[in-house]
Coordinates of C-alpha atoms in Angstrom, one line a residue:
Chain A
M585 CA -44.8 -9.7 71.5
K586 CA -44.0 -9.3 75.2
Y587 CA -47.2 -7.6 76.5
N588 CA -50.9 -8.1 76.8
Y589 CA -52.7 -5.6 74.6
Y590 CA -56.5 -4.6 75.0
Y591 CA -58.4 -2.1 72.9
Y592 CA -61.4 -0.1 74.2
V593 CA -63.2 1.3 71.1
E594 CA -66.1 3.6 70.8
G595 CA -68.3 1.5 68.6
E596 CA -68.7 -1.2 66.1
T597 CA -67.2 0.8 63.3
E598 CA -63.9 1.1 65.2
Q599 CA -64.2 -2.6 66.2
A600 CA -64.3 -3.5 62.6
I601 CA -61.4 -1.3 61.6
L602 CA -59.3 -2.7 64.5
E603 CA -60.3 -6.4 63.4
S604 CA -59.3 -5.7 59.9
L605 CA -55.9 -4.0 60.8
K606 CA -55.2 -7.0 63.0
K607 CA -55.9 -9.4 60.2
K608 CA -53.5 -7.5 57.9
G609 CA -50.6 -8.2 60.3
N610 CA -47.8 -5.6 61.2
C611 CA -50.1 -2.8 61.2
I612 CA -50.9 -2.9 65.0
Q613 CA -50.0 -4.9 67.9
S614 CA -52.8 -7.8 68.0
G615 CA -55.1 -7.6 71.2
K616 CA -58.6 -8.2 72.3
V617 CA -61.1 -5.6 71.3
E618 CA -64.0 -4.5 73.3
V619 CA -66.7 -2.0 72.4
F620 CA -66.9 0.4 75.4
N621 CA -67.3 4.1 75.0
I622 CA -64.6 5.6 77.3
L623 CA -65.7 9.1 76.9
L624 CA -69.4 8.3 77.9
R625 CA -69.2 5.6 80.5
K626 CA -67.0 5.3 83.6
I627 CA -65.1 2.0 84.0
P628 CA -66.4 0.2 86.9
V629 CA -63.5 -0.5 89.1
A630 CA -64.2 -4.2 89.2
K631 CA -63.9 -4.4 85.5
T632 CA -60.1 -3.6 85.7
S633 CA -59.7 -6.9 87.4
V634 CA -60.1 -8.7 84.0
H635 CA -56.8 -7.2 83.0
K636 CA -53.4 -8.5 84.1
P637 CA -51.2 -5.9 85.8
G638 CA -49.0 -4.3 83.1
T639 CA -51.5 -4.8 80.3
V640 CA -51.2 -2.1 77.6
V641 CA -54.7 -0.7 77.2
V642 CA -55.3 1.3 74.0
L643 CA -58.3 3.7 73.9
L644 CA -59.9 4.4 70.7
F645 CA -62.5 7.2 70.3
D646 CA -63.4 10.1 68.0
T647 CA -63.5 13.8 68.9
D648 CA -66.6 14.9 67.0
I649 CA -68.7 16.4 69.9
Q650 CA -69.7 19.8 68.9
N651 CA -71.4 21.0 72.2
S652 CA -69.0 22.5 74.6
D653 CA -70.7 21.2 77.8
E654 CA -70.9 17.8 76.5
R655 CA -67.1 17.9 75.5
V656 CA -66.2 19.1 79.1
Q657 CA -68.3 16.0 80.4
C658 CA -66.5 13.7 78.1
L659 CA -63.2 14.8 79.2
K660 CA -64.0 14.5 82.9
T661 CA -65.1 10.8 82.3
L662 CA -61.9 10.2 80.3
E663 CA -59.9 11.6 83.1
Y664 CA -61.7 9.5 85.5
N665 CA -61.3 6.4 83.4
L666 CA -57.4 7.0 83.0
K667 CA -57.0 7.6 86.7
T668 CA -58.8 4.1 87.3
F669 CA -56.7 2.3 84.9
K670 CA -53.5 3.8 86.3
A671 CA -54.5 2.9 89.9
S672 CA -54.8 -0.7 88.7
N673 CA -51.3 -0.6 87.2
I674 CA -52.7 -0.9 83.6
Chain B
M152 CA -57.0 -45.0 63.1
V153 CA -55.7 -41.8 61.8
I154 CA -57.8 -39.0 60.1
M155 CA -55.8 -37.0 57.7
D156 CA -58.2 -34.6 56.2
I157 CA -62.0 -33.6 56.9
K158 CA -64.3 -31.6 54.7
L159 CA -67.8 -30.9 55.9
D160 CA -70.7 -28.9 54.2
N161 CA -74.1 -28.4 55.7
F162 CA -73.6 -30.4 58.9
Y163 CA -74.4 -28.6 62.2
G164 CA -72.6 -25.1 61.9
F165 CA -70.1 -26.6 59.5
N166 CA -70.4 -25.1 55.9
G167 CA -67.5 -25.2 53.7
F168 CA -65.3 -26.5 56.6
H169 CA -61.9 -27.9 56.0
M170 CA -59.4 -29.4 58.5
N171 CA -56.0 -30.9 57.5
L172 CA -54.1 -33.1 59.7
S173 CA -50.7 -33.6 58.2
Y174 CA -48.0 -31.3 59.0
P175 CA -45.1 -30.1 57.0
K176 CA -41.8 -31.0 58.6
K177 CA -40.5 -33.1 61.4
I178 CA -40.1 -31.3 64.7
V179 CA -36.7 -31.9 66.4
H180 CA -37.0 -33.0 70.0
S181 CA -40.8 -32.9 69.9
S182 CA -42.6 -33.9 73.1
I183 CA -44.9 -36.0 71.1
E184 CA -43.2 -39.2 69.9
D185 CA -43.6 -40.9 66.5
E186 CA -45.8 -38.5 64.9
H187 CA -45.9 -40.5 61.7
L188 CA -47.2 -43.7 60.4
L189 CA -45.4 -46.8 61.8
G190 CA -42.5 -47.5 59.3
N191 CA -43.1 -44.4 57.3
P192 CA -41.5 -41.2 58.7
N193 CA -42.7 -39.2 55.5
F194 CA -46.4 -39.8 56.3
R195 CA -46.7 -37.3 59.0
Y196 CA -49.9 -36.8 60.9
R197 CA -51.0 -34.8 63.9
K198 CA -51.3 -37.4 66.5
V199 CA -52.6 -35.0 69.2
N200 CA -55.1 -32.3 68.3
I201 CA -56.0 -29.8 70.8
L202 CA -59.2 -27.9 69.9
M203 CA -59.7 -24.4 71.5
G204 CA -62.2 -21.7 70.7
S205 CA -65.2 -19.8 72.1
N206 CA -68.4 -21.4 73.2
A207 CA -70.6 -22.9 70.5
A208 CA -67.6 -22.8 68.0
G209 CA -68.1 -26.3 66.9
K210 CA -65.5 -28.3 69.2
T211 CA -68.3 -30.7 70.5
T212 CA -70.2 -30.9 67.1
L213 CA -67.0 -31.8 65.1
G214 CA -66.7 -34.8 67.4
K215 CA -70.3 -35.7 66.9
V216 CA -70.3 -35.4 63.0
L217 CA -67.1 -37.8 63.1
M218 CA -68.8 -40.2 65.6
N219 CA -72.1 -40.2 63.4
I220 CA -69.9 -40.9 60.3
F221 CA -68.2 -43.8 62.1
N222 CA -71.4 -45.3 63.3
Y223 CA -72.9 -45.1 59.8
L224 CA -69.8 -47.0 58.3
R225 CA -69.8 -49.6 61.0
R226 CA -73.4 -50.1 62.0
N227 CA -75.1 -48.8 58.9
Q228 CA -76.8 -46.3 61.3
L229 CA -77.7 -43.4 59.1
S230 CA -80.3 -41.5 61.3
D231 CA -77.8 -39.8 63.5
L232 CA -75.8 -38.6 60.6
S233 CA -78.8 -37.5 58.6
R234 CA -80.1 -35.6 61.7
S235 CA -76.9 -33.6 62.0
I236 CA -77.6 -32.0 58.6
S237 CA -78.2 -28.3 59.2
N238 CA -80.5 -27.6 56.0
H239 CA -82.3 -30.6 54.5
S240 CA -83.4 -28.6 51.6
K241 CA -79.8 -28.3 50.5
Q242 CA -77.3 -30.9 49.6
A243 CA -75.0 -31.9 52.5
N244 CA -71.6 -33.6 51.9
F245 CA -68.7 -34.8 53.8
T246 CA -65.2 -36.0 52.6
I247 CA -62.9 -37.8 55.0
D248 CA -59.4 -39.1 54.3
F249 CA -58.1 -41.6 56.9
V250 CA -55.8 -44.5 57.5
P251 CA -57.6 -47.3 59.3
N252 CA -54.8 -50.0 59.0
G253 CA -51.6 -48.0 58.8
V254 CA -50.9 -49.1 55.3
E255 CA -53.8 -47.7 53.0
L256 CA -55.3 -44.3 52.8
Y257 CA -59.1 -44.3 52.4
R258 CA -61.2 -41.4 51.1
I259 CA -65.0 -41.5 51.7
V260 CA -67.2 -39.0 50.1
G261 CA -70.7 -39.0 51.1
V262 CA -73.4 -36.7 49.5
F263 CA -77.0 -36.3 50.9
T264 CA -79.4 -35.5 48.3
P265 CA -81.6 -32.4 49.3
S266 CA -85.2 -33.2 50.2
Q267 CA -88.0 -31.0 48.9
E268 CA -90.3 -32.1 51.8
M269 CA -89.9 -31.1 55.5
V270 CA -88.5 -34.3 56.9
E271 CA -86.5 -35.1 59.9
E272 CA -84.1 -37.4 58.3
I273 CA -82.8 -37.9 54.7
Q274 CA -82.2 -41.5 53.9
D275 CA -80.8 -41.0 50.4
I276 CA -77.0 -40.9 50.6
D277 CA -74.4 -41.4 47.7
L278 CA -71.3 -42.8 49.1
R279 CA -68.1 -43.2 47.2
I280 CA -65.1 -44.9 48.8
Y281 CA -61.6 -44.9 47.3
K282 CA -58.3 -46.1 48.7
T283 CA -54.5 -46.2 47.8
K284 CA -51.7 -48.1 49.1
I285 CA -49.1 -46.1 51.1
S286 CA -45.6 -46.9 50.0
K287 CA -42.6 -46.5 52.4
T288 CA -41.7 -43.1 50.9
D289 CA -45.1 -41.8 50.4
N290 CA -46.4 -38.8 52.4
Y291 CA -50.1 -37.8 52.6
E292 CA -50.0 -35.2 49.9
R293 CA -48.8 -37.6 47.4
C294 CA -51.3 -40.3 48.3
A295 CA -54.2 -37.6 48.3
K296 CA -53.1 -36.6 44.8
R297 CA -53.5 -40.2 43.8
L298 CA -57.0 -40.3 45.3
N299 CA -57.9 -37.1 43.5
T300 CA -57.5 -38.9 40.1
M301 CA -59.8 -41.8 41.1
N302 CA -63.4 -41.4 39.9
G303 CA -64.4 -44.8 38.7
S304 CA -65.8 -47.7 40.6
T305 CA -65.8 -47.4 44.3
L306 CA -65.4 -49.8 47.1
S307 CA -68.1 -51.0 49.4
V308 CA -68.3 -50.0 53.2
R309 CA -67.5 -53.7 54.0
E310 CA -64.2 -53.5 52.4
I311 CA -63.0 -50.7 54.9
P312 CA -60.8 -52.5 57.5
R313 CA -62.3 -52.5 61.1
F314 CA -61.1 -49.6 63.3
G315 CA -62.2 -48.7 66.8
W316 CA -63.1 -45.3 68.4
Y317 CA -63.7 -43.7 71.8
F318 CA -65.8 -40.4 72.0
T319 CA -66.4 -39.0 75.4
Y320 CA -68.4 -36.0 76.2
P321 CA -69.5 -34.1 79.4
K322 CA -72.1 -36.1 81.3
D323 CA -74.9 -33.7 80.8
D324 CA -74.7 -34.2 77.1
F325 CA -77.3 -36.3 75.2
Y326 CA -74.6 -38.5 73.6
Y327 CA -72.3 -38.6 76.6
H328 CA -70.1 -41.4 75.1
D329 CA -69.7 -43.8 72.1
V330 CA -67.2 -46.5 72.1
D331 CA -66.2 -49.2 69.6
A332 CA -63.4 -51.5 70.6
V333 CA -62.4 -55.0 69.5
E334 CA -61.9 -56.3 73.1
G335 CA -63.3 -55.7 76.6
M336 CA -61.5 -53.7 79.3
D337 CA -59.0 -55.1 81.7
K338 CA -60.8 -54.5 85.1
S339 CA -57.7 -54.7 87.2
L340 CA -55.9 -52.1 85.2
Y341 CA -58.9 -50.0 85.3
L342 CA -59.1 -50.3 89.0
R343 CA -55.4 -49.3 89.4
I344 CA -56.0 -46.2 87.2
L345 CA -59.3 -45.3 89.1
N346 CA -57.5 -45.5 92.4
V347 CA -54.5 -43.2 91.4
V348 CA -56.8 -40.7 89.6
L349 CA -59.5 -40.3 92.1
K350 CA -57.1 -40.3 95.1
T351 CA -55.3 -37.4 93.6
L352 CA -58.5 -35.5 93.0
D353 CA -59.9 -36.3 96.4
S354 CA -57.4 -36.9 99.1
A355 CA -60.1 -38.2 101.4
I356 CA -60.6 -41.3 99.2
T357 CA -58.5 -44.0 100.9
D358 CA -59.5 -47.0 98.6
I359 CA -61.5 -48.3 95.6
V360 CA -62.4 -51.9 95.3
E361 CA -64.6 -54.1 92.9
V362 CA -67.9 -55.2 94.2
P363 CA -67.7 -59.1 93.8
D364 CA -70.2 -60.6 91.4
V365 CA -71.7 -57.4 90.3
E366 CA -70.8 -56.0 86.8
D367 CA -69.1 -52.7 86.6
A368 CA -69.7 -51.9 90.2
Y369 CA -67.1 -50.4 92.8
I370 CA -67.0 -49.3 96.3
I371 CA -65.2 -46.1 97.0
S372 CA -64.1 -45.6 100.6
R373 CA -63.9 -42.0 101.8
G374 CA -63.2 -41.7 105.5
K375 CA -66.0 -43.5 107.2
Q376 CA -68.4 -43.4 104.1
K377 CA -68.7 -46.0 101.6
L378 CA -69.9 -45.0 98.2
V379 CA -71.2 -47.4 95.6
M380 CA -70.6 -46.6 91.9
Q381 CA -72.2 -48.7 89.3
E382 CA -71.7 -48.0 85.5
E383 CA -70.3 -44.5 86.3
S384 CA -73.3 -43.4 88.4
F385 CA -73.1 -43.0 92.2
A386 CA -75.6 -43.9 94.8
I387 CA -74.6 -40.7 96.8
S388 CA -73.2 -38.4 94.1
N389 CA -73.5 -35.2 96.3
V390 CA -70.7 -36.5 98.5
L391 CA -68.1 -36.4 95.6
S392 CA -67.0 -33.3 93.7
S393 CA -68.1 -32.7 90.2
G394 CA -64.3 -33.0 89.2
T395 CA -64.1 -36.4 91.0
I396 CA -67.1 -37.7 89.2
A397 CA -65.6 -36.5 85.7
A398 CA -62.4 -38.2 86.6
V399 CA -64.0 -41.6 86.5
D400 CA -64.7 -41.2 82.7
V401 CA -61.1 -39.9 82.3
S402 CA -59.9 -43.0 84.2
K403 CA -61.8 -45.2 81.6
L404 CA -60.3 -43.3 78.7
I405 CA -56.8 -43.6 80.1
C406 CA -57.3 -47.3 80.5
S407 CA -58.4 -47.7 76.9
M408 CA -55.4 -45.7 75.8
V409 CA -53.1 -47.9 77.9
E410 CA -54.6 -51.0 76.2
H411 CA -54.6 -49.5 72.8
R412 CA -58.2 -50.7 72.6
N413 CA -59.8 -48.0 70.3
G414 CA -57.1 -46.3 68.4
F415 CA -59.0 -43.1 68.0
Y416 CA -60.0 -40.8 70.8
Y417 CA -62.0 -37.7 71.2
C418 CA -62.2 -36.3 74.7
D419 CA -64.7 -33.3 74.8
E420 CA -64.3 -31.0 77.8
K421 CA -64.0 -33.7 80.5
F422 CA -61.7 -31.3 82.5
S423 CA -64.0 -28.4 83.2
Y424 CA -64.2 -29.3 86.9
I425 CA -60.7 -30.5 87.4
H426 CA -57.7 -28.4 88.6
S427 CA -55.5 -27.1 85.8
D428 CA -52.3 -28.8 87.1
I429 CA -54.1 -32.2 87.1
E430 CA -55.5 -31.5 83.7
K431 CA -52.1 -30.8 82.3
M432 CA -50.6 -33.9 84.0
L433 CA -53.3 -36.2 82.8
L434 CA -53.1 -34.8 79.2
S435 CA -49.5 -35.6 79.2
V436 CA -50.1 -39.0 80.5
M437 CA -52.7 -39.6 77.7
I438 CA -50.2 -38.4 75.2
S439 CA -47.6 -40.6 76.5
K440 CA -49.9 -43.7 76.2
L441 CA -50.8 -43.0 72.5
G442 CA -49.6 -45.9 70.4
R443 CA -48.4 -45.9 66.8
N444 CA -51.0 -45.1 64.2
E445 CA -53.3 -43.8 66.9
Q446 CA -54.9 -40.3 67.2
F447 CA -56.2 -38.2 69.8
F448 CA -58.6 -35.1 69.9
F449 CA -58.8 -33.0 73.1
T450 CA -61.0 -30.0 73.5
T451 CA -60.5 -27.4 76.4
H452 CA -61.1 -23.8 77.4
N453 CA -58.2 -23.9 79.7
L454 CA -55.5 -21.4 78.6
E455 CA -52.7 -23.1 80.7
I456 CA -52.8 -26.0 78.1
A457 CA -51.5 -23.6 75.7
D458 CA -48.3 -23.1 77.8
M459 CA -47.5 -26.8 77.7
N460 CA -44.4 -27.9 75.8
L461 CA -46.2 -29.2 72.7
P462 CA -45.6 -28.6 69.1
K463 CA -47.6 -25.5 67.7
H464 CA -49.2 -27.8 65.0
T465 CA -51.1 -29.5 67.8
F466 CA -53.3 -26.6 68.4
H467 CA -56.3 -25.8 66.3
F468 CA -58.8 -22.9 67.0
L469 CA -62.3 -23.1 65.9
K470 CA -64.2 -19.9 65.0
K471 CA -67.8 -19.4 63.9
R472 CA -68.9 -16.4 61.9
F473 CA -72.3 -15.8 60.5
D474 CA -73.3 -14.7 56.9
G475 CA -76.9 -14.0 57.1
E476 CA -78.5 -17.2 58.6
E477 CA -75.7 -19.5 57.6
S478 CA -72.9 -20.1 59.9
Y479 CA -69.3 -20.9 58.9
I480 CA -66.9 -22.6 61.2
E481 CA -63.3 -22.1 60.4
C482 CA -60.3 -24.0 61.7
I483 CA -57.4 -21.9 62.4
Q484 CA -54.1 -23.5 62.9
A485 CA -51.6 -22.0 65.5
S486 CA -48.7 -23.2 63.4
D487 CA -49.8 -20.9 60.5
Y488 CA -49.3 -18.0 62.7
L489 CA -46.6 -18.8 65.2
K490 CA -43.5 -19.9 63.2
K491 CA -40.7 -19.6 66.0
S492 CA -40.6 -22.3 68.7
T493 CA -40.0 -19.5 71.2
D494 CA -43.3 -17.7 70.3
S495 CA -45.7 -17.8 73.2
L496 CA -48.9 -19.6 72.2
K497 CA -50.7 -18.5 75.5
L498 CA -49.8 -14.9 75.0
A499 CA -50.9 -15.1 71.4
I500 CA -54.3 -16.3 72.6
E501 CA -54.5 -13.7 75.1
N502 CA -53.8 -11.1 72.5
D503 CA -56.3 -12.6 70.1
V504 CA -53.8 -13.3 67.3
F505 CA -56.2 -15.9 65.9
G506 CA -59.3 -13.8 66.1
T507 CA -61.0 -16.4 68.1
S508 CA -61.8 -14.5 71.3
P509 CA -65.4 -14.1 72.1
D510 CA -66.7 -10.6 71.9
V511 CA -67.6 -9.6 75.4
S512 CA -68.8 -6.1 74.7
L513 CA -72.6 -6.9 75.3
L514 CA -71.8 -8.0 78.9
N515 CA -71.1 -4.5 79.8
E516 CA -74.8 -3.8 80.2
L517 CA -74.7 -6.0 83.3
Y518 CA -72.5 -3.5 85.1
D519 CA -75.3 -0.9 84.9
L520 CA -78.1 -3.1 86.3
S521 CA -79.4 -2.2 89.6
R522 CA -82.8 -2.6 91.4

């Protein structure tokens, strides 16, 4: 283990899956898990300050949105969040 | 005094709790010297125990249960122990294996009978005490096996050899501290330690002297100011920083360790206001002062402590989970997860390898707040 890992997950179901995979060992890299819907919420810039530069952030979400307008909005939010992470060297 | 094993059920948040304090093999070039009973290298015990974990995970209450058990054994004071029972309608029990004198392993099993009535305290306790002699080649596991086979007549509390303890908690805590020692403190030694520690924390402090003819009173010179401190309380406490005030207690603890007055030490979050570098240095000083057949518990939230060059078996992580209304506190040993000496404990904590990080998801709501 060389890096810090941090998981942003959509909901409590994904949180439980990740916690269980962490416990099994060797399935995924261990890291902290936080419920934050990356498709619906913009990451506040100040929130990126909790991560050390170089942290590997893993985003976990599903793609079950049917409505196309909603889907476009979600993709825009995701794009914004990815840019915010990149700007913070994460 | 050395604790080897603790089991708690129905005390505070501890249900089915188990913590073992032996360790399997000798660590070569360990920074903790003589981590075994005097004259018996096979009887390995964890001399230094650093407890970490989220808030309200049981770090403080573990110390309180131990303190209440000791107080019951020494002073026949059952009320505090009884009050730490979580559910009075259920049986509460504890088992503690310990070595009070370096030569015998004692096991105390205490069982509180449940009460049908709503009472604040249960006075009905069934106590069983067993002991076995520790031979030169024994390890803890072998002695514990012998104790497992004993179930006949038991010893009385009076037959347990006298041992001391030193529990210290943050100042705002109801308990604050509880000390049982054979002899009084060497005042000149304490004054020397107090001078060194307080001057390190506050460079404005120039001198600390005893007030003649007044018990436990000191004058702290800080520039032109003279502050009077008596029994750890200050006449003008807002002049000194919170860290400096906390360091007064730490100095007392160090003094006790230098003198080997208590033998068992539990230092609970005394360094919350103290700089990390000073905390690390003082922790290493305390470790260096620990004598043979003595044991030290230290609780902290400071991740930097995990980067200290200490054996992995020194670190314990407490984690609380809920099953319905009942809470279960689990003790996770870092050495069970990190096998190589090169594994970084700090990185493991940062990556939540032990599953003890708090869930901060709820705090996201605060970002959305506005007027």
